[in-house]
Coordinates of C-alpha atoms and ligand atoms in Angstrom, one line a residue:
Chain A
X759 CA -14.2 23.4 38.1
X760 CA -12.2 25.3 41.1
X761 CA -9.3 27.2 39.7
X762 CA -6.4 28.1 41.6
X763 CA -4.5 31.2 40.7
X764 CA -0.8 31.6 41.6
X765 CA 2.2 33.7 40.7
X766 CA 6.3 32.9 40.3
X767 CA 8.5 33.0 42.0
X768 CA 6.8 30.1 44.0
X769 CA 7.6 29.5 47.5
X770 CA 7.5 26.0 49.8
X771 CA 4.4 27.4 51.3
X772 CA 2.4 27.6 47.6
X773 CA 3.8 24.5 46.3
X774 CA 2.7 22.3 49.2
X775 CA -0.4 24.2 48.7
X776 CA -1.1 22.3 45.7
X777 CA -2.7 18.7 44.9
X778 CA -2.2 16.4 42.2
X779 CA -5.6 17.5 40.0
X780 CA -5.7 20.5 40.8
X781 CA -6.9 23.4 37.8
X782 CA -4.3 26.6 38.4
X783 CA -3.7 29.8 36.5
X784 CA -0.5 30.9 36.7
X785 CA 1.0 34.1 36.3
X786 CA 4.7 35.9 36.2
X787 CA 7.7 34.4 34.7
X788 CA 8.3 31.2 33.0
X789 CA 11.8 30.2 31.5
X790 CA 11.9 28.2 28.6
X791 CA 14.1 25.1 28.6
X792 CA 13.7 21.3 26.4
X793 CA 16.6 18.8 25.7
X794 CA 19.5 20.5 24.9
X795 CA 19.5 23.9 27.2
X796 CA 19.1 20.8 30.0
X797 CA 22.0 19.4 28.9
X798 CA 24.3 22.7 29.2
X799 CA 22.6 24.2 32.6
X800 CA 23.4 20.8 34.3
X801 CA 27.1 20.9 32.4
X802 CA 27.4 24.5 34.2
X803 CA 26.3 23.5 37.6
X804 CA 28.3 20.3 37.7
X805 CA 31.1 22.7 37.0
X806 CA 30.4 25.0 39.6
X807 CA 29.7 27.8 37.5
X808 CA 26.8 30.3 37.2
X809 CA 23.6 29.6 35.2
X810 CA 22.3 32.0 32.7
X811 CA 19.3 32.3 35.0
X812 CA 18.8 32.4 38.6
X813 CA 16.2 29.5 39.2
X814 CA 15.4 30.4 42.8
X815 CA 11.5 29.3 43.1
X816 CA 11.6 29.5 39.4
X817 CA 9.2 27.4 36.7
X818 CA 10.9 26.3 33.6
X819 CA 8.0 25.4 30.7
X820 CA 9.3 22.6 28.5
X821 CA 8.1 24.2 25.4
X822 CA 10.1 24.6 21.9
X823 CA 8.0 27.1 20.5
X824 CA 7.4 28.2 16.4
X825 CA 8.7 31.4 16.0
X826 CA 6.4 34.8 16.5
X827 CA 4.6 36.0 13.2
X828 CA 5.1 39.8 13.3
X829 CA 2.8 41.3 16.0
X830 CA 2.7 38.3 18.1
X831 CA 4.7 37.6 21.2
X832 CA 5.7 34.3 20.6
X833 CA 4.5 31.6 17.6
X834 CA 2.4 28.5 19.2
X835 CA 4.1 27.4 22.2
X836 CA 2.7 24.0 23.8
X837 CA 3.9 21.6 26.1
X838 CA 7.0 19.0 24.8
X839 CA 7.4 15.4 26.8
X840 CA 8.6 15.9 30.0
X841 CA 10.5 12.5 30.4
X842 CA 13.8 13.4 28.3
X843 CA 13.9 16.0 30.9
X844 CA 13.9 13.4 34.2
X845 CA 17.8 12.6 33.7
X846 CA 18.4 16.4 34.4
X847 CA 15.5 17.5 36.6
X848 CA 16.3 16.2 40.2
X849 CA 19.6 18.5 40.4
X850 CA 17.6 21.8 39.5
X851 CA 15.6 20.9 42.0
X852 CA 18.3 20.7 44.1
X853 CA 19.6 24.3 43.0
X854 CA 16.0 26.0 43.9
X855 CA 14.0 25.2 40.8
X856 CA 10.4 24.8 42.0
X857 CA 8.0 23.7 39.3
X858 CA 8.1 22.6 35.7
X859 CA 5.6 22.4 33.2
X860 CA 5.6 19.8 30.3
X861 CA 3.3 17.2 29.2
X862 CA 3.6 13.0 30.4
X863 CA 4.8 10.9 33.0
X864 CA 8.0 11.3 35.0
X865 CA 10.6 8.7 35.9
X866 CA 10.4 7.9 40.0
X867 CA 13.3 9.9 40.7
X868 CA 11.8 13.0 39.5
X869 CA 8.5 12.3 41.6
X870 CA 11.0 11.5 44.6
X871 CA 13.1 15.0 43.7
X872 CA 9.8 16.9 43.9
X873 CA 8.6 16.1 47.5
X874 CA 12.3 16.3 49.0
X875 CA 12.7 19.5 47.4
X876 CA 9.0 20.8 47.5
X877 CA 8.1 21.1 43.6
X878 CA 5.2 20.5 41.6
X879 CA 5.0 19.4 37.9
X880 CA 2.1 20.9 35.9
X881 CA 0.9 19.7 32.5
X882 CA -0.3 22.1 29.8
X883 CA -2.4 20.9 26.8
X884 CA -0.2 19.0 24.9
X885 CA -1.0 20.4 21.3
X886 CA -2.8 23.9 22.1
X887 CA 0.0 25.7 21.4
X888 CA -2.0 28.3 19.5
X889 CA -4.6 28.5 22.8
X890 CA -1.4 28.9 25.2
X891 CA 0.6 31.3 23.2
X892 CA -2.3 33.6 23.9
X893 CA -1.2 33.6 27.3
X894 CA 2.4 34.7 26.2
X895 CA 2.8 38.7 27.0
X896 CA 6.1 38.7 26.3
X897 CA 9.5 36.7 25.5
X898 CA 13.2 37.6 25.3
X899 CA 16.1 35.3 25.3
X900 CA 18.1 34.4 27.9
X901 CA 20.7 32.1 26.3
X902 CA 22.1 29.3 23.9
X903 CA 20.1 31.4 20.5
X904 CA 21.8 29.7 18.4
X905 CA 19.8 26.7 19.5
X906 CA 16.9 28.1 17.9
X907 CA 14.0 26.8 19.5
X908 CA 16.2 25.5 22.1
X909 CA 17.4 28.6 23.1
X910 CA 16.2 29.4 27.0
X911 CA 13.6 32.4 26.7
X912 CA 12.1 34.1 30.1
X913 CA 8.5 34.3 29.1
X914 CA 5.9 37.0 30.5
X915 CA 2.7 34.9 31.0
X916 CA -0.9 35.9 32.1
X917 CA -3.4 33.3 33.5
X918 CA -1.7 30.3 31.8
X919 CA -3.6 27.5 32.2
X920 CA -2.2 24.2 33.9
X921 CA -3.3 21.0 35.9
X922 CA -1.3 19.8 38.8
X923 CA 0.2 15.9 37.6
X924 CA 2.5 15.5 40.7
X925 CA 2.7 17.5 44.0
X926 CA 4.7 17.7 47.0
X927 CA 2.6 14.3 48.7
X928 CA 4.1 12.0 46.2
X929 CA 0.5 11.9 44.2
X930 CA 0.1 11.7 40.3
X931 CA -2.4 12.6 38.3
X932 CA -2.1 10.0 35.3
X933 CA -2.1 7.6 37.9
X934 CA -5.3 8.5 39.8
X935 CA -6.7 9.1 36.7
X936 CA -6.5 6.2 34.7
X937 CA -7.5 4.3 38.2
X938 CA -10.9 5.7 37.6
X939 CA -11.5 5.9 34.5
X940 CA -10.6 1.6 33.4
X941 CA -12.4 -0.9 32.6
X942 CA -11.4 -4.1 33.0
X943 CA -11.8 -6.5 30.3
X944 CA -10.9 -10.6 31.9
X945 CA -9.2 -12.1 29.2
Chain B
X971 CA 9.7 6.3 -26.6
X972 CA 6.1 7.1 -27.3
X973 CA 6.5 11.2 -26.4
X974 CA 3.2 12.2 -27.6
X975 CA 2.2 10.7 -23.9
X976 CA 5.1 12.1 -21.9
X977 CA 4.0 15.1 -19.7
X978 CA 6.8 17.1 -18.5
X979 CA 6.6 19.0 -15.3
X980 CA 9.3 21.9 -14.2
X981 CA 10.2 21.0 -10.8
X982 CA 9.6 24.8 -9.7
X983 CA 5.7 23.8 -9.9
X984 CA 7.1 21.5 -7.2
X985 CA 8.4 23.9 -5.0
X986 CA 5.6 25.9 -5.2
X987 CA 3.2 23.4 -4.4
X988 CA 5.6 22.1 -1.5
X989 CA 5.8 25.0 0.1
X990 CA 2.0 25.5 -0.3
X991 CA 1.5 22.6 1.3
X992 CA 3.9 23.2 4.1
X993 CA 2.5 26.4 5.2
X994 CA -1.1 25.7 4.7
X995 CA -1.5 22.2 6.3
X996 CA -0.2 22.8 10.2
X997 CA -2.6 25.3 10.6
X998 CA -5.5 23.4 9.4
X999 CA -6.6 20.4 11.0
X1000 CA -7.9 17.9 9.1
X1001 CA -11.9 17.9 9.0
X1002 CA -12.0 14.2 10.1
X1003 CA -10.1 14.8 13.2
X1004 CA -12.0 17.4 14.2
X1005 CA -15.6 15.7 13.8
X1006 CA -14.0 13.0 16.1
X1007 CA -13.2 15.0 18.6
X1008 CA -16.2 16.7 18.6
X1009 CA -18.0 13.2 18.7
X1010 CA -15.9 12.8 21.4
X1011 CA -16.7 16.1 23.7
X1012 CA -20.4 14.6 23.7
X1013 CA -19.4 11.3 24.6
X1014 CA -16.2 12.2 27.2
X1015 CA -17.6 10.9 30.8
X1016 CA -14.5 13.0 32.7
X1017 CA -15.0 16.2 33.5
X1018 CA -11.4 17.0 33.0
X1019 CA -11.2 15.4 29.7
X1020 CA -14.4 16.9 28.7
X1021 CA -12.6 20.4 29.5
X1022 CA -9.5 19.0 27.9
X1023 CA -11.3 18.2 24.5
X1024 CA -13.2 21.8 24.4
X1025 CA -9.7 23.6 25.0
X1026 CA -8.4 21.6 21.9
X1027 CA -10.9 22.4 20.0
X1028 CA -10.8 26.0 20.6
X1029 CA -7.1 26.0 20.1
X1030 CA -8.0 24.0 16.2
X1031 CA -10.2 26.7 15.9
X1032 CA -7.4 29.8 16.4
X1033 CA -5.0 28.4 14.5
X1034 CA -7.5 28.2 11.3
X1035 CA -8.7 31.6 11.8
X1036 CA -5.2 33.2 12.6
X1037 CA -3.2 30.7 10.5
X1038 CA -0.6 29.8 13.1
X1039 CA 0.1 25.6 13.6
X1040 CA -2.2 24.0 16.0
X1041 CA 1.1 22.4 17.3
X1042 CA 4.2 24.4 17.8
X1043 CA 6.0 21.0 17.0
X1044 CA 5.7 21.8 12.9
X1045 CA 7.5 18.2 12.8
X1046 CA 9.1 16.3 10.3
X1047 CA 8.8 17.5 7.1
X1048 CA 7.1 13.6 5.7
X1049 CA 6.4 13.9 1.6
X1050 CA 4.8 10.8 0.0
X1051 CA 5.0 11.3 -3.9
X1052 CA 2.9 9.4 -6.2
X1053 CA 5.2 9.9 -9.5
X1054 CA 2.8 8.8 -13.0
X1055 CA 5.0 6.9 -14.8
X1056 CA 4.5 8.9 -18.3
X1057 CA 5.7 12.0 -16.2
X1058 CA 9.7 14.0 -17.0
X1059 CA 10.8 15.9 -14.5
X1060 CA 12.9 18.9 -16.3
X1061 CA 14.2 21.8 -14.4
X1062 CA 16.3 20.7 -11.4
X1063 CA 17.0 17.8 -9.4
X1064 CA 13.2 16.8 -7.7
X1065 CA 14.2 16.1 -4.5
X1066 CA 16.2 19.1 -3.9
X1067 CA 13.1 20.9 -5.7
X1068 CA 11.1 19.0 -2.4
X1069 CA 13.3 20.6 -0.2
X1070 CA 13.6 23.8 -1.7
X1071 CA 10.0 23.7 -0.9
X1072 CA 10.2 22.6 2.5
X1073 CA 13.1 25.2 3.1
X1074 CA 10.6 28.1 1.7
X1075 CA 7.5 27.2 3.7
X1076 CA 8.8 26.4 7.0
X1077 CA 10.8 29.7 7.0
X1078 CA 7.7 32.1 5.1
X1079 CA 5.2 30.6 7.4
X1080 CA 6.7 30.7 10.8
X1081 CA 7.3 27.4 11.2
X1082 CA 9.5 25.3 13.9
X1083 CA 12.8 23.9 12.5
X1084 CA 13.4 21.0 14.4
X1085 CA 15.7 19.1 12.2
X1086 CA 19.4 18.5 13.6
X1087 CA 21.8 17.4 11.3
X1088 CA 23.8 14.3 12.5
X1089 CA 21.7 12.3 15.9
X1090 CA 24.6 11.4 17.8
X1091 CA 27.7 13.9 17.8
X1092 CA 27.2 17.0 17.1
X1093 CA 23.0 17.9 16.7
X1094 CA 22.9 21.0 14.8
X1095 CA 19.8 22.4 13.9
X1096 CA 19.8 22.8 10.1
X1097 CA 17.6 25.8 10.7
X1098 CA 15.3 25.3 7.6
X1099 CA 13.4 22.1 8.6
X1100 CA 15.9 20.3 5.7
X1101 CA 16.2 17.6 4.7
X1102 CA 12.5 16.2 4.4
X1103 CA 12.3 12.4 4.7
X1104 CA 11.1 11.6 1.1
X1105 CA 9.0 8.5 -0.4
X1106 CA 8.5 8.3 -3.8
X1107 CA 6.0 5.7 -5.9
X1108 CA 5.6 5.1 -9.3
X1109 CA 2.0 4.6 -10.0
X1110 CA 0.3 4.8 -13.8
X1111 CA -0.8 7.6 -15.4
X1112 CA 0.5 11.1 -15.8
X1113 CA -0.3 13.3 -12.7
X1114 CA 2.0 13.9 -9.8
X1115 CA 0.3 13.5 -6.3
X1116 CA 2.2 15.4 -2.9
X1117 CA 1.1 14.7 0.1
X1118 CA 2.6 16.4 2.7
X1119 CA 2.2 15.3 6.7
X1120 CA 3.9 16.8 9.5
X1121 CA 5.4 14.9 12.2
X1122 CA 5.9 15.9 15.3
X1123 CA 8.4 14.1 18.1
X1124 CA 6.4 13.1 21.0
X1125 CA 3.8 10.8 19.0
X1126 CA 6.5 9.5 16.9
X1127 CA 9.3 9.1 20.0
X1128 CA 6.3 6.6 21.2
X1129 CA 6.3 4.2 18.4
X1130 CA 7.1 0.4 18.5
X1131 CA 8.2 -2.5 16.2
X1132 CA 8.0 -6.3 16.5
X1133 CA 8.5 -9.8 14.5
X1134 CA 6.2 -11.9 15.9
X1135 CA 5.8 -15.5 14.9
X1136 CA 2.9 -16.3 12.8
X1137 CA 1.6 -18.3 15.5
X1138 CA 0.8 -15.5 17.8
X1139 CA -2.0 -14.6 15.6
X1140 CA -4.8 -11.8 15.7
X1141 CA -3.8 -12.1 19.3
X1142 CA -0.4 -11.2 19.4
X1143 CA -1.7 -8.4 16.9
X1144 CA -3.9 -7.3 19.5
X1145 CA -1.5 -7.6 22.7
X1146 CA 1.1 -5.7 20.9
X1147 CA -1.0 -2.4 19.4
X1148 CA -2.4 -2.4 23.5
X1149 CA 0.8 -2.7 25.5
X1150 CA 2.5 0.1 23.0
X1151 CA -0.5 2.4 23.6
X1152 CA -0.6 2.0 27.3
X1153 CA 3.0 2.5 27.8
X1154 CA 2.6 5.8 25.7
X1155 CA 0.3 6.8 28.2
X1156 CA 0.2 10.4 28.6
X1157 CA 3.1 11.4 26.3
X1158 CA 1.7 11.4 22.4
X1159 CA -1.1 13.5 23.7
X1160 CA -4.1 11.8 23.7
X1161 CA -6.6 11.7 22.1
X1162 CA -4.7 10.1 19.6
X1163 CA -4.4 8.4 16.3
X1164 CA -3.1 4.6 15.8
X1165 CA -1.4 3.5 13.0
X1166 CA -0.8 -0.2 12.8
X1167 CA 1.2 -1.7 9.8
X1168 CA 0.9 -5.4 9.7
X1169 CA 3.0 -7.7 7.6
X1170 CA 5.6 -6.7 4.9
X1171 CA 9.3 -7.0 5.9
X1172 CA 11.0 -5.3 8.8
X1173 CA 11.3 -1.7 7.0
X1174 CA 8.0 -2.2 4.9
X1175 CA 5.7 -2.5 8.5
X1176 CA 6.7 0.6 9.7
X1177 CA 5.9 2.8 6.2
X1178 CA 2.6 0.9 6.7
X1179 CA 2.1 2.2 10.1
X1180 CA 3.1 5.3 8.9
X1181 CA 0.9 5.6 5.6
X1182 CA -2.2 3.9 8.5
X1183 CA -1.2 6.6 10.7
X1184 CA -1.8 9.8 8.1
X1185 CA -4.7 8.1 7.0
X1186 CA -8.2 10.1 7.2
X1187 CA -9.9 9.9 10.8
X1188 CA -13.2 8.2 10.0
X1189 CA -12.0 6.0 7.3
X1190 CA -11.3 2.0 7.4
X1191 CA -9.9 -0.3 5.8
X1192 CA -11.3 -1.6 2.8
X1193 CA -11.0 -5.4 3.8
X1194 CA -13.8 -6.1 6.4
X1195 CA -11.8 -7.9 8.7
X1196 CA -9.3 -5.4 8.9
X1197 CA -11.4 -3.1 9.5
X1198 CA -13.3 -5.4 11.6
X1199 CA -10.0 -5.0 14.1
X1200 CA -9.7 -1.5 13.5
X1201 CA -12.9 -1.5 15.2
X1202 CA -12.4 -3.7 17.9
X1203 CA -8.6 -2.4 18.9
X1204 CA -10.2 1.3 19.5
X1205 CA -13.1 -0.2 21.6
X1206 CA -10.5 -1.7 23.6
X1207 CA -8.1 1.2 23.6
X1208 CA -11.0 3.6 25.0
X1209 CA -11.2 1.1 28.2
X1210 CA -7.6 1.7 29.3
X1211 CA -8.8 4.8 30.8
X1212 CA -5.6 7.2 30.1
X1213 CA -8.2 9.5 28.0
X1214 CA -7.8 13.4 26.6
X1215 CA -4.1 14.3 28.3
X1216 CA -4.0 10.9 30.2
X1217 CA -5.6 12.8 32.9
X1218 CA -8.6 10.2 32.8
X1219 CA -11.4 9.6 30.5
X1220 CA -12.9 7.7 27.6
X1221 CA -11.1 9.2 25.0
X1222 CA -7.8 7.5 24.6
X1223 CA -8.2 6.8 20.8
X1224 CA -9.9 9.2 17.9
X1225 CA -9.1 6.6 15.3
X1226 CA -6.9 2.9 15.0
X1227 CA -6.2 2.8 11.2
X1228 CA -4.8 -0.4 9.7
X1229 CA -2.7 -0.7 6.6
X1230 CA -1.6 -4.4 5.9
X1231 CA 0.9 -6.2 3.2
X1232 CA 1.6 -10.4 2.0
X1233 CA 4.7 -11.4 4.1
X1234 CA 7.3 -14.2 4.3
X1235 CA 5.5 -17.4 5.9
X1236 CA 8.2 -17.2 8.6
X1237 CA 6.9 -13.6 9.4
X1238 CA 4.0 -11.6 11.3
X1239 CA 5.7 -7.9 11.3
X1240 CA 3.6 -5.7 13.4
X1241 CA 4.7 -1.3 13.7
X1242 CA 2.6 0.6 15.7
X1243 CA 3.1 4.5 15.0
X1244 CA 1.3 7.1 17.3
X1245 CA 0.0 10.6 16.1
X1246 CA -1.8 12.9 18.1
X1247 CA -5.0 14.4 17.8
X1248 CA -3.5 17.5 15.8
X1249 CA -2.3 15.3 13.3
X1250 CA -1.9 17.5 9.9
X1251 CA -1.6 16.5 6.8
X1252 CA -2.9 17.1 2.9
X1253 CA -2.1 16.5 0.0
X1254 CA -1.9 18.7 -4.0
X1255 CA -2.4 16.6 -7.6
X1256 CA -0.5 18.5 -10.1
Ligands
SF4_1668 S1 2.5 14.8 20.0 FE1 1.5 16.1 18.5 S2 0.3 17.5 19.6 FE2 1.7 16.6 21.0 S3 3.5 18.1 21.0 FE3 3.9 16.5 19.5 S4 3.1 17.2 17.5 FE4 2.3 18.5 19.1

């Protein structure tokens, strides 16, 4: 299987170099963010003030991880469901935010969001958090800790492995795949 | 009463066995899972989800050997507690001993907490994985039995209830479990488990889904035609196509267990609870 290696920050050129399917490795920074951080970063932006973070051709990895054991960066840290996400997505888009990583389906919206604004969505192996927190070099947080898992970390990652689910063309992956992959039963 | 046949138990053997339980069993993925998803790595027709299955594998296989959860979702603390009836609890109060438990393993053994305390308002995380959702049974004999399953969110968030009328049948049985996997789609992370409770009362069928959906991969019900369906649902399941990650495949499904109850003659309850292919759970007899 053909792997495609990229880094963050990504850029309009690297995003709409991708295709729904595709196998990547990515590298550089990923920052942390699930249900409630969403909630407060879109508060901030709708209020015209600064975010904790500047998104710019940032990835933000849905993830809630356990925390580290000593002498690890981070506990297991695997994908959450990316739908409780979709009502807050499309504006970070708007605000530079150009790829997120999580696990299931996105509303239309989102999948419209992503080719106006040029982003991808990625899955990760939904429940190989121990596999993927190998890929963890480092983690320090950015904001909200007293949401514990919640909290927004900036994570250090090395060849994290990811498969494209929606690109910049409008294509999904769950789609295509389940296309091939039925069988029909008449009933 | 007849004390020569009372056993007493201090509920600190509770805690203790709790918290055992709690830090052991996230790690360890339960044998039956794991011989049907190796089973299904031989069978898996997409190369994606053939790659998709070894990863998951690998990843049950680290978090044995370096005793870290296979899912960073540690879940819902569930405990199902078969009480003999010849048993006195002396020591404490037993369900704060459960959670006592809960409170010591999650923090000890690097759990998540994912617990918030009201749903609505104010969702503050309790920060100890308390309170535990707690069901107790009162069976004969004098042993206590814990088992202990974590729950995570994204299976369970994928869940469904209905009342069908009787008249809809084995049918309606069927059309229901199918529609609630294929709108689940990608999101419990397939492979997965299906619990399906069937009959009881409106709060009864979805314990049954639940106690179906904790239920050993690779067992079946005891009633032939139960099991008969349990059969035929996962045959059907694996044709929808979503398979390992809903990227595509054969493997939708490890397991559809049933658990089924006698119901009003007005009723045909049907709960369909989702797990996913980490699934951990065990259980201690003191
Ligand atoms: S559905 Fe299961 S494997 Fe997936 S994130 Fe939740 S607990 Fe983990």
């Amino acid at each position: 299987m053909a792997v495609i290696r990229i880094s963050t920050p990504l850029t309009d050129e690297i995003t709409a170099s991708l295709k729904a399917g595709d196998n990547v490795i990515i590298s550089g920074t990923l920052y942390t963010a699930r249900d409630a951080a969403h909630k407060r970063l879109v508060s901030l932006i709708r209020e015209g003030k600064e975010l904790p973070m500047d998104i710019q051709g940032q990835i933000i990895y849905y993830v809630g991880p356990a925390p580290a054991k000593p002498g690890q960066a981070i506990g297991s840290a695997g994908p959450t469901t990316s739908y409780r996400m979709d009502s807050y997505a499309p504006i970070l888009m708007e605000h530079g935010l150009k790829g997120m990583i999580g696990k299931g389906s996105r509303s239309e919206s989102v999948r419209d969001a992503m080719v106006r604004y040029k982003a991808v969505y990625f899955a990760a192996i939904g429940g190989a958090g121990a596999l993927l927190a190998k890929c963890v070099k480092a983690s320090e947080i950015v904001a909200y800790e007293e949401l514990g898992p919640e909290a927004i970390r900036k994570l250090t990652v090395e060849d994290f492995p990811a498969v494209v689910v929606n690109d910049t063309f409008g294509n999904d992956l769950y789609e295509q795949g389940v296309k091939e992959y039925k069988i029909d039963t008449c009933k | 009463m007849d004390e020569c046949c009372v056993r007493t138990v201090d509920v600190s053997e509770i805690v203790q066995a709790v918290r055992k339980l709690a830090m052991n069993t996230t790690s360890n993925v339960p044998k039956g899972a794991i011989n049907a998803l190796e089973d299904a790595y031989l069978r898996e027709e997409s190369p994606v989800g053939k790659e998709v299955i070894r990863q998951i594998l690998e990843n049950h296989r680290i978090a044995r050997e370096e005793s870290v959860p296979a899912c960073q979702d540690t879940g819902v603390a569930m405990l199902f507690i078969e009480v003999g009836q010849d048993v006195r609890f002396t020591g404490g109060d037993l369900y704060e001993a459960i959670n006592e438990g809960v409170r010591q393993g999650y923090v000890q053994g690097y759990l998540r907490k994912s617990i918030v305390t009201d749903p609505l308002f104010e969702r503050v995380n309790t920060g100890d994985n308390t309170p535990s959702v707690i069901y107790t049974d009162i069976v004969p004999g004098t042993d206590v039995k814990i088992m202990f399953a974590a729950k995570g969110g994204g299976a369970e968030n994928m869940s469904g209830l209905v009342m069908l009328p009787p008249a809809a049948g084995v049918e309606g049985v069927r059309k229901f479990v199918i529609d609630q996997v294929r709108k689940a789609g990608p999101n419990p992370c397939p492979p997965i488990v299906v619990g399906v409770g069937i009959g009881g009362t409106f709060d009864r069928v979805a314990l049954l889904a639940k106690k179906a959906v904790i239920r050993d991969v690779g067992t079946s019900n005891p009633h032939p035609k139960y099991a008969q369906l349990e059969r035929e649902l996962l045959e059907e399941i694996n044709k929808l196509g979503i398979g390992p990650q809903g990227f595509g495949g054969r493997t939708t499904a490890l397991s559809v267990n049933i658990e089924f109850a006698p119901c009003h003659i007005a009723s045909l309850p049907v709960a369909c609870n989702l797990n996913c292919h980490a699934g951990p759970h065990d259980s201690i007899v003191i």
